[in-house]
Coordinates of C-alpha atoms in Angstrom, one line a residue:
L1 CA 101.0 100.5 105.4
I2 CA 101.0 103.2 108.0
P3 CA 104.2 103.8 109.9
K4 CA 104.2 102.7 113.5
I5 CA 106.7 102.2 116.3
G6 CA 108.6 99.0 115.9
V7 CA 111.6 97.2 117.3
N8 CA 113.8 99.3 115.0
M9 CA 113.0 102.5 116.9
L10 CA 116.1 101.4 119.0
L11 CA 118.0 103.3 116.3
R12 CA 117.6 107.1 115.9
E13 CA 118.0 106.9 112.2
I14 CA 115.0 104.6 111.7
Q15 CA 112.1 107.0 111.0
F16 CA 109.2 104.8 109.7
P17 CA 109.7 101.1 110.2
C18 CA 108.6 98.8 107.3
V19 CA 105.9 96.8 109.1
E20 CA 103.8 94.2 107.3
N21 CA 100.1 95.0 107.6
P22 CA 97.7 93.5 108.4
P23 CA 99.7 91.0 110.6
S24 CA 99.4 87.3 109.6
C25 CA 99.6 84.4 112.0
F26 CA 98.9 80.8 112.8
L27 CA 96.5 80.1 115.6
T28 CA 98.5 77.4 117.4
F29 CA 97.6 75.0 120.2
S30 CA 101.1 74.6 121.5
D31 CA 100.3 71.7 123.9
V32 CA 99.5 69.5 120.9
W33 CA 101.3 71.6 118.3
T34 CA 98.2 71.8 116.0
H35 CA 96.8 74.8 114.2
L36 CA 93.3 76.1 113.6
S37 CA 92.4 75.6 109.9
C38 CA 89.5 76.5 107.7
N39 CA 88.2 74.8 104.5
P40 CA 87.7 77.6 102.0
S41 CA 84.9 75.7 100.1
D42 CA 82.5 75.5 103.0
G43 CA 84.0 77.6 105.8
S44 CA 84.2 74.7 108.3
T45 CA 87.0 74.9 110.9
F46 CA 89.2 72.0 112.0
M47 CA 92.5 71.2 113.6
S48 CA 95.6 70.6 111.4
K49 CA 99.2 69.7 111.7
N50 CA 100.0 71.6 108.5
R51 CA 101.5 75.1 108.2
L52 CA 100.1 76.0 104.8
G53 CA 97.6 78.5 103.3
W54 CA 94.5 77.1 105.0
E55 CA 96.1 77.6 108.4
K56 CA 97.0 81.3 107.9
W57 CA 94.9 84.1 109.4
E58 CA 95.0 87.9 109.4
I59 CA 94.3 90.2 112.4
I60 CA 92.4 93.3 111.5
V61 CA 92.0 95.8 114.3
Q62 CA 88.6 97.4 114.4
D63 CA 89.0 99.6 117.4
H64 CA 92.4 100.7 118.6
N65 CA 91.0 101.8 122.0
T66 CA 89.3 98.6 123.0
G67 CA 91.6 96.3 120.9
H68 CA 88.6 94.6 119.3
S69 CA 89.7 92.8 116.2
L70 CA 88.5 90.6 113.3
I71 CA 90.4 87.4 112.6
K72 CA 90.2 86.8 108.8
H73 CA 91.1 83.5 107.1
K74 CA 93.6 84.5 104.4
A75 CA 92.5 81.8 101.8
S76 CA 88.7 82.5 102.0
S77 CA 88.4 86.0 103.6
R78 CA 85.9 84.5 106.1
L79 CA 85.8 85.7 109.6
L80 CA 86.4 83.6 112.7
S81 CA 83.4 83.6 114.9
A82 CA 81.8 82.1 118.0
D83 CA 78.1 81.3 118.4
S84 CA 76.1 81.6 121.6
D85 CA 77.2 78.2 122.8
G86 CA 80.9 79.0 122.2
N87 CA 81.2 76.8 119.1
I88 CA 83.7 78.1 116.5
Y89 CA 82.6 78.8 112.9
T90 CA 83.4 81.2 110.1
Q91 CA 81.1 83.7 108.4
E92 CA 81.4 85.8 105.3
A93 CA 82.9 89.2 105.7
K94 CA 80.5 92.1 105.0
D95 CA 82.5 95.1 103.8
G96 CA 85.1 94.2 106.5
T97 CA 82.7 94.7 109.4
V98 CA 80.0 92.6 111.2
A99 CA 76.7 93.5 112.9
D100 CA 77.4 91.9 116.2
S101 CA 80.2 90.8 118.5
S102 CA 80.3 87.1 117.4
A103 CA 83.3 87.8 115.2
L104 CA 85.1 90.2 117.5
W105 CA 88.2 89.1 119.4
I106 CA 90.8 90.6 121.7
I107 CA 94.5 89.5 121.5
Q108 CA 96.1 89.8 124.9
E109 CA 99.7 88.5 125.4
N110 CA 99.1 86.4 122.2
I111 CA 96.1 84.7 123.7
V112 CA 92.8 85.0 121.7
R113 CA 89.7 85.9 123.7
S114 CA 86.1 86.2 122.5
V115 CA 84.4 89.5 123.0
A116 CA 81.0 87.8 122.8
H117 CA 81.9 85.5 125.6
S118 CA 83.3 87.9 128.2
N119 CA 86.8 87.4 126.9
L120 CA 86.9 83.7 127.4
N121 CA 89.8 82.0 125.5
L122 CA 89.7 80.4 122.1
G123 CA 90.4 76.9 123.2
A124 CA 89.9 73.3 122.2
I125 CA 87.9 70.4 123.8
N126 CA 88.5 66.7 123.3
T127 CA 85.6 65.1 121.5
R128 CA 85.9 61.3 121.1
G129 CA 89.6 61.6 120.7
D130 CA 89.6 64.6 118.4
L131 CA 90.2 68.2 119.3
T132 CA 87.4 70.6 118.5
P133 CA 87.9 74.4 118.6
K134 CA 85.6 76.1 121.1
V135 CA 85.5 79.1 123.4
S136 CA 86.5 77.8 126.8
P137 CA 87.4 79.0 130.3
D138 CA 90.2 76.4 130.2
N139 CA 93.5 78.3 130.5
K140 CA 95.6 75.3 129.5
N141 CA 94.6 74.2 126.1
H142 CA 94.1 77.5 124.4
A143 CA 95.3 79.0 121.1
I144 CA 98.2 81.3 120.9
V145 CA 98.9 83.8 118.1
E146 CA 102.0 82.7 116.3
Y147 CA 103.0 85.7 114.1
I148 CA 104.5 85.0 110.7
T149 CA 104.8 88.6 109.6
G150 CA 106.7 91.5 111.2
E151 CA 109.2 94.3 110.5
L152 CA 111.3 94.1 107.3
C153 CA 114.9 95.3 107.7
F154 CA 118.5 95.2 106.4
F155 CA 121.2 94.0 108.9
S156 CA 124.4 95.8 107.9
S157 CA 127.9 95.4 109.4
P158 CA 129.5 98.8 109.7
D159 CA 132.9 97.2 110.1
H160 CA 132.6 95.4 106.7
D161 CA 130.1 97.5 104.8
R162 CA 128.1 94.4 104.0
R163 CA 124.7 93.1 104.7
M164 CA 123.4 89.8 105.9
S165 CA 122.0 87.8 103.0
C166 CA 120.1 84.5 102.7
G167 CA 120.5 82.7 99.4
P168 CA 117.9 80.4 97.8
M169 CA 119.1 77.3 99.6
G170 CA 119.1 79.2 103.0
K171 CA 122.9 79.6 103.0
M172 CA 123.9 82.7 105.1
S173 CA 126.5 85.1 103.6
M174 CA 127.4 88.8 103.6
S175 CA 126.6 90.9 100.5
P176 CA 127.3 94.4 99.3
N177 CA 123.7 94.5 97.8
W178 CA 120.6 96.1 99.0
K179 CA 118.1 93.7 97.4
G180 CA 115.5 91.1 98.4
W181 CA 117.9 88.4 99.6
E182 CA 119.3 90.9 102.1
V183 CA 115.9 91.7 103.6
F184 CA 115.0 89.9 106.9
R185 CA 111.9 89.9 108.9
I186 CA 111.9 90.6 112.6
I187 CA 108.9 88.8 114.3
H188 CA 108.0 89.2 118.0
V189 CA 107.6 85.8 119.6
G190 CA 104.8 87.2 121.8
D191 CA 105.5 85.2 124.9
G192 CA 105.7 88.3 127.1
S193 CA 109.5 88.6 126.6
R194 CA 111.6 90.6 124.3
H195 CA 112.4 87.6 122.2
V196 CA 112.2 87.8 118.4
R197 CA 112.7 85.5 115.5
I198 CA 114.6 86.5 112.3
T199 CA 113.5 85.1 109.0
S200 CA 114.3 85.7 105.4
W201 CA 111.8 87.9 103.6
T202 CA 112.2 86.2 100.2
H203 CA 112.7 82.6 101.5
D204 CA 110.2 83.0 104.3
T205 CA 110.5 79.5 105.7
K206 CA 114.2 80.1 106.5
V207 CA 114.7 81.0 110.1
L208 CA 118.0 82.3 111.5
C209 CA 119.2 79.9 114.2
H210 CA 122.2 79.3 116.4
A211 CA 123.6 76.3 118.2
D212 CA 126.3 75.4 120.7
Q213 CA 129.9 76.0 119.7
G214 CA 128.9 79.2 117.9
R215 CA 127.3 77.7 114.8
V216 CA 125.0 80.0 112.9
F217 CA 122.6 78.6 110.3
T218 CA 119.1 78.8 108.9
S219 CA 116.5 76.1 109.3
N220 CA 113.0 75.5 107.8
N221 CA 110.2 76.7 110.1
E222 CA 112.3 76.2 113.3
F223 CA 110.5 77.6 116.4
G224 CA 112.6 76.3 119.3
M225 CA 114.9 78.2 121.6
Q226 CA 117.7 78.2 119.1
S227 CA 115.6 80.5 116.9
K228 CA 115.0 83.1 119.6
W229 CA 117.0 86.3 119.7
V230 CA 117.0 89.6 121.6
I231 CA 117.9 92.9 119.9
E232 CA 119.7 95.2 122.4
Q233 CA 121.0 98.7 122.4
P234 CA 124.5 98.5 123.9
D235 CA 125.5 100.8 126.7
G236 CA 127.7 103.8 126.0
D237 CA 128.3 105.5 122.7
S238 CA 128.2 102.4 120.5
K239 CA 126.4 102.9 117.2
G240 CA 124.2 100.1 116.2
V241 CA 122.5 97.2 118.0
A242 CA 123.6 93.8 119.2
V243 CA 121.8 90.6 118.3
K244 CA 121.9 88.3 121.3
S245 CA 121.0 84.6 121.6
A246 CA 118.1 84.3 123.9
H247 CA 119.3 80.8 124.9
F248 CA 123.1 81.0 125.1
G249 CA 123.5 84.8 125.8
S250 CA 126.2 85.1 123.1
Y251 CA 126.1 87.7 120.3
L252 CA 125.8 87.3 116.5
S253 CA 129.0 88.4 114.8
Y254 CA 130.7 88.4 111.4
N255 CA 134.5 88.0 111.5
G256 CA 135.1 88.8 107.8
E257 CA 134.8 85.1 106.7
S258 CA 131.9 83.6 108.5
F259 CA 129.1 84.1 111.1
V260 CA 130.1 83.2 114.6
M261 CA 128.8 83.8 118.1
E262 CA 130.8 85.9 120.5
D263 CA 130.6 86.1 124.3
S264 CA 130.9 89.9 124.5
I265 CA 130.1 92.9 122.5
D266 CA 132.7 94.4 120.2
K267 CA 132.7 96.2 116.8
C268 CA 132.1 92.9 115.0
T269 CA 128.9 92.2 117.0
L270 CA 127.4 95.6 116.1
W271 CA 124.8 95.8 113.4
D272 CA 123.0 98.8 111.7
I273 CA 119.3 98.0 111.2
S274 CA 117.6 100.0 108.4
S275 CA 114.1 99.6 107.0
A276 CA 113.8 97.5 103.9
H277 CA 112.0 100.2 102.0
Q278 CA 114.8 102.7 102.7
Q279 CA 112.0 105.3 103.6
K280 CA 110.8 105.3 100.0
Y281 CA 107.0 105.2 99.2
Y282 CA 104.4 105.7 96.6
L283 CA 101.7 108.2 97.9
S284 CA 98.5 106.6 96.7
S285 CA 94.9 107.9 96.8
V286 CA 92.5 105.5 98.6
C287 CA 89.5 106.2 96.4
H288 CA 91.4 106.5 93.1
D289 CA 94.2 104.3 91.8
K290 CA 96.4 107.3 91.4
R291 CA 99.7 108.5 92.8
I292 CA 101.6 111.8 93.3
G293 CA 104.3 112.1 90.6
Y294 CA 107.0 114.6 89.9
D295 CA 108.3 115.3 86.3
N296 CA 111.7 116.9 86.7
S297 CA 111.9 117.8 83.0
K298 CA 108.8 120.0 83.3
D299 CA 109.2 120.7 87.0
N300 CA 105.7 119.6 87.5
I301 CA 103.7 117.9 90.3
Y302 CA 101.0 115.7 88.6
C303 CA 98.4 112.9 89.2
S304 CA 99.7 109.6 87.9
G305 CA 98.3 106.1 87.4
K306 CA 101.8 104.6 87.4
R307 CA 104.3 103.3 89.9
N308 CA 107.7 104.3 88.5
E309 CA 110.7 106.3 89.7
W310 CA 108.8 109.6 89.1
E311 CA 106.1 108.5 91.5
A312 CA 108.6 107.5 94.3
W313 CA 109.1 109.8 97.3
Q314 CA 111.5 109.6 100.3
I315 CA 109.9 110.5 103.6
N316 CA 112.1 112.3 106.2
S317 CA 111.2 112.9 109.8
E318 CA 111.6 116.6 110.6
G319 CA 110.8 116.5 114.3
D320 CA 107.7 117.6 116.3
G321 CA 105.6 115.0 114.4
L322 CA 106.3 116.6 111.0
V323 CA 107.7 115.1 107.8
S324 CA 108.9 116.1 104.4
F325 CA 108.5 114.3 101.0
K326 CA 111.5 114.4 98.7
S327 CA 111.3 113.1 95.1
C328 CA 113.5 110.1 94.3
V329 CA 114.3 111.3 90.8
D330 CA 117.7 112.8 90.1
G331 CA 118.1 116.2 91.7
G332 CA 114.9 115.4 93.7
K333 CA 113.0 118.3 95.1
Y334 CA 110.7 118.6 98.1
L335 CA 106.9 118.5 97.8
I336 CA 105.7 121.9 99.0
C337 CA 102.5 123.8 99.5
T338 CA 103.1 127.5 98.7
N339 CA 101.7 130.4 100.5
G340 CA 99.1 130.6 97.7
G341 CA 98.0 127.1 98.4
K342 CA 99.5 125.5 95.3
L343 CA 101.4 122.2 95.1
K344 CA 104.9 122.6 93.7
A345 CA 108.4 121.1 94.0
S346 CA 111.4 123.0 95.4
H347 CA 115.0 122.4 96.2
E348 CA 114.5 124.7 99.2
W349 CA 113.7 123.1 102.5
N350 CA 111.5 125.5 104.6
G351 CA 108.1 125.6 106.3
E352 CA 106.3 125.1 103.0
A353 CA 107.9 121.6 102.8
L354 CA 106.5 120.4 106.2
W355 CA 103.5 118.1 106.5
K356 CA 101.6 116.3 109.3
L357 CA 100.3 112.7 109.1
E358 CA 97.0 111.8 110.8
Y359 CA 95.0 108.7 110.7
S360 CA 91.9 108.8 108.5
P361 CA 88.7 107.0 109.4
H362 CA 88.5 105.9 105.7
G363 CA 91.4 103.4 105.9
G364 CA 94.6 105.4 105.5
I365 CA 96.1 108.8 106.5
F366 CA 95.5 112.5 105.9
I367 CA 98.6 114.4 104.6
I368 CA 98.2 118.0 106.0
S369 CA 100.2 121.1 105.2
R370 CA 101.7 122.5 108.4
N371 CA 101.4 126.1 107.0
H372 CA 97.8 126.0 105.9
D373 CA 96.3 123.1 107.9
W374 CA 94.7 121.9 104.6
H375 CA 94.7 118.4 103.3
L376 CA 96.4 116.9 100.2
S377 CA 93.5 115.9 97.9
C378 CA 92.9 113.9 94.7
D379 CA 89.8 113.8 92.6
G380 CA 91.2 111.2 90.2
Q381 CA 92.3 113.7 87.6
R382 CA 94.3 116.3 89.5
L383 CA 96.0 117.0 92.9
D384 CA 95.0 119.9 95.1
I385 CA 94.9 121.2 98.7
S386 CA 91.5 121.1 100.4
P387 CA 90.0 122.0 103.8
S388 CA 87.9 118.9 103.6
K389 CA 88.6 115.7 105.5
G390 CA 87.0 112.9 103.5
I391 CA 87.9 109.9 101.5
G392 CA 89.2 112.1 98.6
Q393 CA 91.8 113.4 101.1
T394 CA 92.8 109.9 102.3
W395 CA 96.1 108.4 101.2
I396 CA 98.1 105.2 101.7
L397 CA 101.9 105.1 102.0
E398 CA 102.9 102.1 99.8
P399 CA 106.5 101.0 100.7
I400 CA 108.8 100.5 97.7
M401 CA 110.5 97.2 98.3
P402 CA 113.7 96.0 96.6
S403 CA 113.6 93.5 93.8
T404 CA 114.0 89.8 94.7
I405 CA 113.6 86.3 93.4
S406 CA 112.5 83.3 95.4
M407 CA 113.6 79.6 95.1
D408 CA 110.2 78.8 93.5
Q409 CA 110.8 81.5 90.8
I410 CA 114.3 80.2 90.2
T411 CA 113.0 76.7 89.7
M412 CA 110.2 77.9 87.4
Y413 CA 112.6 80.0 85.2
S414 CA 115.0 77.0 85.1
S415 CA 112.2 74.8 83.9
I416 CA 111.2 77.3 81.2
G417 CA 114.8 77.5 80.0
A418 CA 115.1 73.7 80.0
G419 CA 112.0 73.4 77.9

């Protein structure tokens, strides 16, 4: 996961939003409410009313300048493609790339367009009463990208020092915890508006909805107007955001006992949104399954194959595109690059603790010392600073998510206990 601008940048304290990557979606033909599906055993495509694993696709951007992307079937890892006649098929992925444009697509305003066919739409034609996917100039019966991943956040009420929570049966409550049931997903609807949907991260079919008379509830896979919201920054000096019903224009509120909808903004309708990872990451080498660790008992920076507290770092934005890394262990110190080019940990925050993040062509980021303009490096055994810019200097920021338990897990554990 590489930090990017998200809806949460409405708040100054949000530094690096927790964005699910790559984005997953359904390819939905909204006129007939069917989805493009793929049979993993033979790669054939067909239309389906289901919203299950075979209907899920991932969008993998190949070129950020042109917007050219691959659309990969999640269950089979096959790539959505169009032949010379515009017929839709899938092909095996070859190291994440393809030799021609048959599997390249552009997503514009949530409409899928084929690069090989001069950006014609991914559509469907009626063949003997059945819909068949095909690249088509028809602007009516085309597929839209219906995102099912987004930005993961906590919604906290400053007035009550509690967070929105979704229990295993979808019941909404407020909780003092910062765990999985308190994490929600913000998904852009993608209809050209600012509308979003808010779903539970743990119970991902549960969608936050509202109805007339101020009723707030969750529903399974609800995608009508009652599930659409707008996140707004109120005018003036108000701290927080307002969550507004896109349909009724009223605001989500908590009155100390229950969720209600209010006609105007007051302190009960303000919410603090914070990233679900709370800015904590593992810094992992792309070419080696190793992380940067800090042993406070030995005051030592080391190369680690584990993912524990000693490998956890909090990233802070320091302005001018610079960041610092602070160890999450007790009395955590900053990761610094000394004037001698050595990696150490220090309680002191100064120029040695400042780093730049840049995209790497090897599928991650470079972490660069501001003082030396050298790159954090890993050879699989030790950590170092290097002037090189290769795969050995490429890192991934792995967000550290809170613990959670889903309804399926609860059912499984209950069954084991009963046995």
